[in-house]
PDB file of C-alpha atoms in Angstrom:
ATOM      1  CA  MET A   1     174.277  34.646  32.508  1.00 57.00           C
ATOM      2  CA  ALA A   2     171.596  37.183  32.520  1.00 80.00           C
ATOM      3  CA  GLU A   3     173.365  39.453  30.254  1.00 90.00           C
ATOM      4  CA  THR A   4     172.752  42.651  31.656  1.00 93.00           C
ATOM      5  CA  ILE A   5     171.127  46.103  31.352  1.00 96.00           C
ATOM      6  CA  VAL A   6     171.807  50.161  32.518  1.00 95.00           C
ATOM      7  CA  ILE A   7     169.083  52.270  32.213  1.00 95.00           C
ATOM      8  CA  VAL A   8     169.863  55.672  32.596  1.00 93.00           C
ATOM      9  CA  ASP A   9     165.900  59.185  32.641  1.00 93.00           C
ATOM     10  CA  ASP A  10     165.507  61.339  35.051  1.00 89.00           C
ATOM     11  CA  GLU A  11     161.600  60.750  34.256  1.00 91.00           C
ATOM     12  CA  LYS A  12     161.106  57.988  37.192  1.00 92.00           C
ATOM     13  CA  GLU A  13     158.262  56.161  35.921  1.00 94.00           C
ATOM     14  CA  ILE A  14     159.734  55.239  32.605  1.00 94.00           C
ATOM     15  CA  ALA A  15     163.262  54.413  34.494  1.00 94.00           C
ATOM     16  CA  ASP A  16     160.864  51.823  36.671  1.00 95.00           C
ATOM     17  CA  LEU A  17     158.640  50.780  34.019  1.00 95.00           C
ATOM     18  CA  LEU A  18     161.627  49.069  32.144  1.00 95.00           C
ATOM     19  CA  GLU A  19     163.775  48.171  34.879  1.00 95.00           C
ATOM     20  CA  VAL A  20     159.880  45.819  35.571  1.00 96.00           C
ATOM     21  CA  TYR A  21     159.420  44.194  32.082  1.00 95.00           C
ATOM     22  CA  LEU A  22     163.118  43.865  31.436  1.00 96.00           C
ATOM     23  CA  LYS A  23     163.676  41.779  34.737  1.00 95.00           C
ATOM     24  CA  ASN A  24     160.796  39.901  33.175  1.00 94.00           C
ATOM     25  CA  GLU A  25     162.050  38.994  31.173  1.00 93.00           C
ATOM     26  CA  GLY A  26     165.882  37.004  33.239  1.00 93.00           C
ATOM     27  CA  TYR A  27     167.426  40.346  32.117  1.00 94.00           C
ATOM     28  CA  THR A  28     169.960  41.776  35.045  1.00 94.00           C
ATOM     29  CA  VAL A  29     168.991  45.826  35.612  1.00 95.00           C
ATOM     30  CA  LEU A  30     171.038  48.620  36.915  1.00 95.00           C
ATOM     31  CA  LYS A  31     169.055  52.001  36.684  1.00 94.00           C
ATOM     32  CA  PHE A  32     169.326  55.292  36.957  1.00 93.00           C
ATOM     33  CA  TYR A  33     168.403  58.907  36.875  1.00 91.00           C
ATOM     34  CA  SER A  34     171.032  61.046  36.078  1.00 86.00           C
ATOM     35  CA  GLY A  35     174.037  60.491  33.487  1.00 85.00           C
ATOM     36  CA  SER A  36     176.950  60.992  35.640  1.00 83.00           C
ATOM     37  CA  ASP A  37     175.832  58.286  37.955  1.00 83.00           C
ATOM     38  CA  VAL A  38     175.793  56.590  35.093  1.00 87.00           C
ATOM     39  CA  ILE A  39     179.379  56.876  33.314  1.00 84.00           C
ATOM     40  CA  ASN A  40     180.209  56.026  36.319  1.00 83.00           C
ATOM     41  CA  CYS A  41     178.878  53.045  36.246  1.00 86.00           C
ATOM     42  CA  ILE A  42     179.895  51.962  32.649  1.00 86.00           C
ATOM     43  CA  GLU A  43     183.420  52.403  33.776  1.00 82.00           C
ATOM     44  CA  ASN A  44     183.291  49.680  36.534  1.00 84.00           C
ATOM     45  CA  THR A  45     180.812  47.283  35.474  1.00 87.00           C
ATOM     46  CA  VAL A  46     180.400  44.885  32.453  1.00 88.00           C
ATOM     47  CA  VAL A  47     177.648  45.872  30.143  1.00 91.00           C
ATOM     48  CA  ASP A  48     176.127  44.860  27.695  1.00 92.00           C
ATOM     49  CA  LEU A  49     173.818  46.606  26.275  1.00 95.00           C
ATOM     50  CA  ALA A  50     172.809  51.095  27.691  1.00 95.00           C
ATOM     51  CA  ILE A  51     169.067  52.341  26.979  1.00 96.00           C
ATOM     52  CA  LEU A  52     170.048  56.867  26.878  1.00 93.00           C
ATOM     53  CA  ASP A  53     167.631  58.757  27.821  1.00 91.00           C
ATOM     54  CA  VAL A  54     168.369  61.872  25.443  1.00 88.00           C
ATOM     55  CA  MET A  55     167.279  65.311  27.762  1.00 87.00           C
ATOM     56  CA  LEU A  56     169.005  64.556  30.681  1.00 87.00           C
ATOM     57  CA  PRO A  57     169.493  66.470  33.536  1.00 84.00           C
ATOM     58  CA  ASP A  58     173.237  66.997  33.423  1.00 85.00           C
ATOM     59  CA  ILE A  59     175.075  65.688  30.896  1.00 87.00           C
ATOM     60  CA  ASN A  60     173.133  64.937  28.454  1.00 87.00           C
ATOM     61  CA  GLY A  61     171.989  61.282  25.692  1.00 88.00           C
ATOM     62  CA  PHE A  62     174.934  62.335  24.013  1.00 89.00           C
ATOM     63  CA  GLN A  63     177.568  62.298  25.588  1.00 90.00           C
ATOM     64  CA  ILE A  64     176.620  59.985  27.634  1.00 92.00           C
ATOM     65  CA  CYS A  65     177.060  57.522  24.371  1.00 91.00           C
ATOM     66  CA  GLN A  66     180.517  59.465  22.743  1.00 88.00           C
ATOM     67  CA  LYS A  67     182.338  59.033  26.311  1.00 88.00           C
ATOM     68  CA  ILE A  68     180.641  55.038  26.202  1.00 89.00           C
ATOM     69  CA  ARG A  69     182.482  54.652  22.974  1.00 86.00           C
ATOM     70  CA  GLU A  70     184.879  55.657  23.422  1.00 84.00           C
ATOM     71  CA  LYS A  71     186.356  52.053  24.470  1.00 82.00           C
ATOM     72  CA  LEU A  72     183.570  50.201  24.679  1.00 84.00           C
ATOM     73  CA  TYR A  73     181.410  48.684  21.788  1.00 82.00           C
ATOM     74  CA  PHE A  74     178.472  47.004  23.492  1.00 89.00           C
ATOM     75  CA  PRO A  75     174.517  48.099  21.649  1.00 91.00           C
ATOM     76  CA  VAL A  76     172.957  51.280  23.061  1.00 92.00           C
ATOM     77  CA  ILE A  77     170.259  52.689  22.588  1.00 93.00           C
ATOM     78  CA  MET A  78     168.717  56.337  22.636  1.00 90.00           C
ATOM     79  CA  LEU A  79     165.410  57.178  24.065  1.00 89.00           C
ATOM     80  CA  THR A  80     164.128  60.891  23.633  1.00 84.00           C
ATOM     81  CA  ALA A  81     160.306  62.343  23.259  1.00 79.00           C
ATOM     82  CA  LYS A  82     161.661  64.669  20.571  1.00 67.00           C
ATOM     83  CA  VAL A  83     161.264  63.358  16.933  1.00 61.00           C
ATOM     84  CA  GLU A  84     163.346  65.426  14.210  1.00 60.00           C
ATOM     85  CA  ASP A  85     165.235  63.096  11.838  1.00 60.00           C
ATOM     86  CA  GLY A  86     168.190  65.826  13.478  1.00 64.00           C
ATOM     87  CA  ASP A  87     167.870  64.426  16.418  1.00 64.00           C
ATOM     88  CA  LYS A  88     167.281  60.563  15.308  1.00 67.00           C
ATOM     89  CA  ILE A  89     170.523  60.949  12.582  1.00 70.00           C
ATOM     90  CA  MET A  90     173.237  62.742  15.251  1.00 71.00           C
ATOM     91  CA  GLY A  91     172.755  59.522  18.290  1.00 70.00           C
ATOM     92  CA  LEU A  92     173.306  56.780  15.211  1.00 71.00           C
ATOM     93  CA  THR A  93     175.826  59.159  13.847  1.00 71.00           C
ATOM     94  CA  ILE A  94     178.097  59.338  17.863  1.00 78.00           C
ATOM     95  CA  GLY A  95     177.344  55.144  18.117  1.00 80.00           C
ATOM     96  CA  ALA A  96     174.533  54.835  18.939  1.00 85.00           C
ATOM     97  CA  ASP A  97     172.983  51.481  17.159  1.00 85.00           C
ATOM     98  CA  ASP A  98     168.854  52.069  17.651  1.00 85.00           C
ATOM     99  CA  TYR A  99     166.724  55.106  18.341  1.00 84.00           C
ATOM    100  CA  ILE A 100     163.235  54.653  20.110  1.00 87.00           C
ATOM    101  CA  THR A 101     160.654  58.014  20.392  1.00 85.00           C
ATOM    102  CA  LYS A 102     158.210  58.980  22.955  1.00 86.00           C
ATOM    103  CA  PRO A 103     155.323  57.961  24.033  1.00 86.00           C
ATOM    104  CA  PHE A 104     156.847  54.010  23.850  1.00 88.00           C
ATOM    105  CA  ASN A 105     155.473  50.470  23.979  1.00 90.00           C
ATOM    106  CA  PRO A 106     157.307  48.541  26.772  1.00 91.00           C
ATOM    107  CA  LEU A 107     157.014  45.357  24.144  1.00 89.00           C
ATOM    108  CA  GLU A 108     158.377  47.187  21.415  1.00 87.00           C
ATOM    109  CA  VAL A 109     161.539  47.827  24.229  1.00 91.00           C
ATOM    110  CA  VAL A 110     162.076  44.926  25.552  1.00 91.00           C
ATOM    111  CA  ALA A 111     161.950  43.832  21.887  1.00 87.00           C
ATOM    112  CA  ARG A 112     164.996  45.199  19.976  1.00 86.00           C
ATOM    113  CA  VAL A 113     166.534  45.228  23.174  1.00 91.00           C
ATOM    114  CA  LYS A 114     166.591  41.708  22.725  1.00 88.00           C
ATOM    115  CA  THR A 115     167.824  41.639  18.529  1.00 82.00           C
ATOM    116  CA  GLN A 116     170.293  44.060  19.727  1.00 85.00           C
ATOM    117  CA  LEU A 117     171.768  41.650  22.247  1.00 87.00           C
ATOM    118  CA  ARG A 118     171.492  39.112  19.833  1.00 80.00           C
ATOM    119  CA  ARG A 119     173.500  41.115  16.793  1.00 75.00           C
ATOM    120  CA  TYR A 120     175.653  42.100  20.028  1.00 77.00           C
ATOM    121  CA  ILE A 121     176.529  38.019  20.521  1.00 73.00           C
ATOM    122  CA  ARG A 122     176.451  36.788  17.535  1.00 66.00           C
ATOM    123  CA  TYR A 123     178.728  38.756  16.324  1.00 60.00           C
ATOM    124  CA  ASN A 124     181.036  38.467  20.118  1.00 62.00           C
ATOM    125  CA  ASN A 125     180.902  34.420  19.904  1.00 55.00           C
ATOM    126  CA  SER A 126     184.845  33.285  18.557  1.00 44.00           C
ATOM    127  CA  ASN A 127     182.875  29.987  18.357  1.00 42.00           C
ATOM    128  CA  LEU A 128     180.675  30.936  15.847  1.00 40.00           C
ATOM    129  CA  HIS A 129     182.202  28.776  12.794  1.00 38.00           C
ATOM    130  CA  GLU A 130     181.021  29.554   8.897  1.00 43.00           C
ATOM    131  CA  GLU A 131     181.801  28.551   5.392  1.00 52.00           C
ATOM    132  CA  HIS A 132     183.583  32.130   5.435  1.00 69.00           C
ATOM    133  CA  ASN A 133     184.878  34.245   8.552  1.00 84.00           C
ATOM    134  CA  GLU A 134     187.042  36.267   6.975  1.00 86.00           C
ATOM    135  CA  TYR A 135     187.521  38.375   3.628  1.00 88.00           C
ATOM    136  CA  ASP A 136     190.184  40.821   2.453  1.00 86.00           C
ATOM    137  CA  ILE A 137     189.704  43.199   0.192  1.00 87.00           C
ATOM    138  CA  ARG A 138     192.066  45.800  -0.903  1.00 83.00           C
ATOM    139  CA  GLY A 139     192.872  45.797   1.835  1.00 84.00           C
ATOM    140  CA  LEU A 140     189.954  45.674   4.370  1.00 91.00           C
ATOM    141  CA  LEU A 141     189.974  43.196   6.380  1.00 91.00           C
ATOM    142  CA  ILE A 142     186.607  41.395   7.966  1.00 93.00           C
ATOM    143  CA  ASN A 143     187.025  39.056  10.818  1.00 91.00           C
ATOM    144  CA  LYS A 144     183.625  37.261  12.244  1.00 87.00           C
ATOM    145  CA  GLU A 145     185.023  35.116  14.251  1.00 84.00           C
ATOM    146  CA  ASN A 146     186.199  37.845  16.659  1.00 86.00           C
ATOM    147  CA  HIS A 147     184.329  40.095  15.382  1.00 88.00           C
ATOM    148  CA  LYS A 148     187.883  42.409  13.682  1.00 90.00           C
ATOM    149  CA  CYS A 149     188.606  44.453  10.919  1.00 94.00           C
ATOM    150  CA  PHE A 150     191.460  45.807  10.158  1.00 93.00           C
ATOM    151  CA  LEU A 151     192.091  48.412   7.108  1.00 91.00           C
ATOM    152  CA  PHE A 152     195.458  48.370   6.027  1.00 84.00           C
ATOM    153  CA  GLY A 153     196.623  47.155   8.685  1.00 85.00           C
ATOM    154  CA  LYS A 154     194.933  49.666  11.527  1.00 90.00           C
ATOM    155  CA  GLU A 155     192.489  48.807  13.731  1.00 92.00           C
ATOM    156  CA  LEU A 156     188.609  50.031  13.502  1.00 93.00           C
ATOM    157  CA  SER A 157     186.279  50.376  16.512  1.00 91.00           C
ATOM    158  CA  LEU A 158     183.205  49.254  15.190  1.00 91.00           C
ATOM    159  CA  THR A 159     179.843  48.801  17.169  1.00 89.00           C
ATOM    160  CA  PRO A 160     177.972  45.792  16.715  1.00 89.00           C
ATOM    161  CA  THR A 161     175.405  47.673  14.045  1.00 90.00           C
ATOM    162  CA  GLU A 162     178.587  48.515  11.842  1.00 92.00           C
ATOM    163  CA  PHE A 163     180.451  45.518  11.971  1.00 94.00           C
ATOM    164  CA  SER A 164     176.990  43.458  11.159  1.00 92.00           C
ATOM    165  CA  ILE A 165     176.545  46.231   7.850  1.00 94.00           C
ATOM    166  CA  LEU A 166     180.081  46.050   6.793  1.00 95.00           C
ATOM    167  CA  TRP A 167     179.482  42.291   7.077  1.00 94.00           C
ATOM    168  CA  TYR A 168     176.959  41.755   5.377  1.00 93.00           C
ATOM    169  CA  LEU A 169     177.897  44.482   1.960  1.00 94.00           C
ATOM    170  CA  CYS A 170     181.432  41.764   2.250  1.00 93.00           C
ATOM    171  CA  GLU A 171     179.327  39.033   1.814  1.00 89.00           C
ATOM    172  CA  ARG A 172     177.705  39.895  -1.281  1.00 89.00           C
ATOM    173  CA  GLN A 173     180.551  42.075  -3.081  1.00 88.00           C
ATOM    174  CA  GLY A 174     180.518  42.929  -5.946  1.00 86.00           C
ATOM    175  CA  THR A 175     176.665  43.092  -6.000  1.00 88.00           C
ATOM    176  CA  VAL A 176     174.358  46.140  -4.979  1.00 90.00           C
ATOM    177  CA  VAL A 177     172.951  46.055  -1.855  1.00 91.00           C
ATOM    178  CA  SER A 178     169.449  48.260  -1.001  1.00 90.00           C
ATOM    179  CA  SER A 179     168.634  50.288   1.935  1.00 89.00           C
ATOM    180  CA  GLU A 180     165.463  48.103   2.484  1.00 89.00           C
ATOM    181  CA  GLU A 181     167.426  45.371   2.170  1.00 90.00           C
ATOM    182  CA  LEU A 182     169.906  46.124   3.990  1.00 91.00           C
ATOM    183  CA  PHE A 183     168.157  47.449   7.220  1.00 90.00           C
ATOM    184  CA  GLU A 184     165.240  44.359   7.105  1.00 88.00           C
ATOM    185  CA  ALA A 185     169.043  41.759   7.056  1.00 88.00           C
ATOM    186  CA  VAL A 186     170.817  43.982  10.437  1.00 89.00           C
ATOM    187  CA  TRP A 187     167.319  45.205  12.392  1.00 87.00           C
ATOM    188  CA  GLY A 188     165.478  42.704  11.642  1.00 81.00           C
ATOM    189  CA  GLU A 189     162.711  45.433  10.791  1.00 78.00           C
ATOM    190  CA  LYS A 190     160.457  46.563   7.791  1.00 78.00           C
ATOM    191  CA  PHE A 191     161.940  49.092   6.660  1.00 76.00           C
ATOM    192  CA  PHE A 192     159.979  52.490   6.039  1.00 72.00           C
ATOM    193  CA  ASN A 193     160.865  54.479   3.057  1.00 65.00           C
ATOM    194  CA  SER A 194     161.307  58.127   6.161  1.00 58.00           C
ATOM    195  CA  ASN A 195     163.959  56.165   7.649  1.00 64.00           C
ATOM    196  CA  ASN A 196     167.253  57.728   7.030  1.00 81.00           C
ATOM    197  CA  THR A 197     168.818  55.215   9.783  1.00 85.00           C
ATOM    198  CA  VAL A 198     171.279  53.256   7.750  1.00 88.00           C
ATOM    199  CA  MET A 199     172.316  56.392   5.928  1.00 89.00           C
ATOM    200  CA  ALA A 200     173.230  57.432   8.339  1.00 90.00           C
ATOM    201  CA  HIS A 201     175.389  54.083   9.568  1.00 91.00           C
ATOM    202  CA  ILE A 202     176.579  54.580   6.062  1.00 92.00           C
ATOM    203  CA  GLY A 203     178.200  57.814   7.066  1.00 91.00           C
ATOM    204  CA  ARG A 204     179.804  56.875  10.263  1.00 90.00           C
ATOM    205  CA  LEU A 205     181.567  54.099   9.155  1.00 93.00           C
ATOM    206  CA  ARG A 206     182.342  56.257   6.068  1.00 92.00           C
ATOM    207  CA  GLU A 207     184.584  58.420   9.258  1.00 92.00           C
ATOM    208  CA  LYS A 208     185.980  55.651  10.398  1.00 93.00           C
ATOM    209  CA  MET A 209     187.102  54.334   7.704  1.00 93.00           C
ATOM    210  CA  ASN A 210     188.821  58.011   6.490  1.00 91.00           C
ATOM    211  CA  GLU A 211     186.295  57.511   3.529  1.00 89.00           C
ATOM    212  CA  PRO A 212     185.721  61.076   1.711  1.00 83.00           C
ATOM    213  CA  ALA A 213     181.528  60.894   0.925  1.00 74.00           C
ATOM    214  CA  LYS A 214     181.555  62.141  -2.442  1.00 80.00           C
ATOM    215  CA  ASN A 215     184.648  59.353  -3.819  1.00 83.00           C
ATOM    216  CA  PRO A 216     184.568  56.324  -1.456  1.00 88.00           C
ATOM    217  CA  LYS A 217     187.140  53.626  -1.820  1.00 87.00           C
ATOM    218  CA  PHE A 218     184.986  50.888   0.074  1.00 91.00           C
ATOM    219  CA  ILE A 219     181.511  51.346   0.135  1.00 93.00           C
ATOM    220  CA  LYS A 220     179.572  53.500  -2.731  1.00 92.00           C
ATOM    221  CA  THR A 221     176.541  55.039  -3.256  1.00 90.00           C
ATOM    222  CA  VAL A 222     174.497  54.071  -6.894  1.00 88.00           C
ATOM    223  CA  TRP A 223     172.237  56.565  -6.714  1.00 87.00           C
ATOM    224  CA  GLY A 224     168.402  55.948  -6.083  1.00 83.00           C
ATOM    225  CA  VAL A 225     169.589  51.664  -5.783  1.00 86.00           C
ATOM    226  CA  GLY A 226     171.130  51.456  -2.777  1.00 90.00           C
ATOM    227  CA  TYR A 227     175.025  50.770  -1.302  1.00 92.00           C
ATOM    228  CA  THR A 228     178.186  48.411  -2.759  1.00 93.00           C
ATOM    229  CA  ILE A 229     181.917  47.225  -1.649  1.00 92.00           C
ATOM    230  CA  GLU A 230     182.675  46.423  -5.782  1.00 85.00           C
ATOM    231  CA  LYS A 231     185.110  43.340  -6.650  1.00 75.00           C
TER     232      LYS A 231
END
């Protein structure tokens, strides 16, 4: 069954172009030109991934992403003409999984869609059986089979990307993982020194875990090196 992708962009030419490319890859595409219409769709339709333009005439993409993350955890890719790091970090902090700046090559968008869907499907597939499917670290319980994570018995609502980051760190408990290694393992793309994506997602994870940034119990920063979950 083809995955369903929602596109919302008030620039009709961009939305139409992405629709053509994604349909050519076999995806089912639901296309909208305003934020209010897409929210109604998401609340009443099974969606596998959303591509959200940040600047919309009514509800902006950040607000739509926040609405999605209240209950749903499928991948979200943000589109924007802005290039400021602050906007990118904001999008990732509120729960977006990826961020693409306009103008873009539509083939790049298709490639990123495939990457996000692979990760989402992989971590939500209950038929996966590997040597280590669960870690229990001082009250942090994470299970790869059912894609669930609990902290002191309370379930954490993690996006697929957040789950991937936490799982990767748990697998390597006791070792320091660099931002470069973490980015390339989770996103499957080459890391650049100016990329703040990992930092933004770590910040969001700590927030969900009620972890103080200066003295976290679980995800610790080793300055100049990377991140670690101690044994």
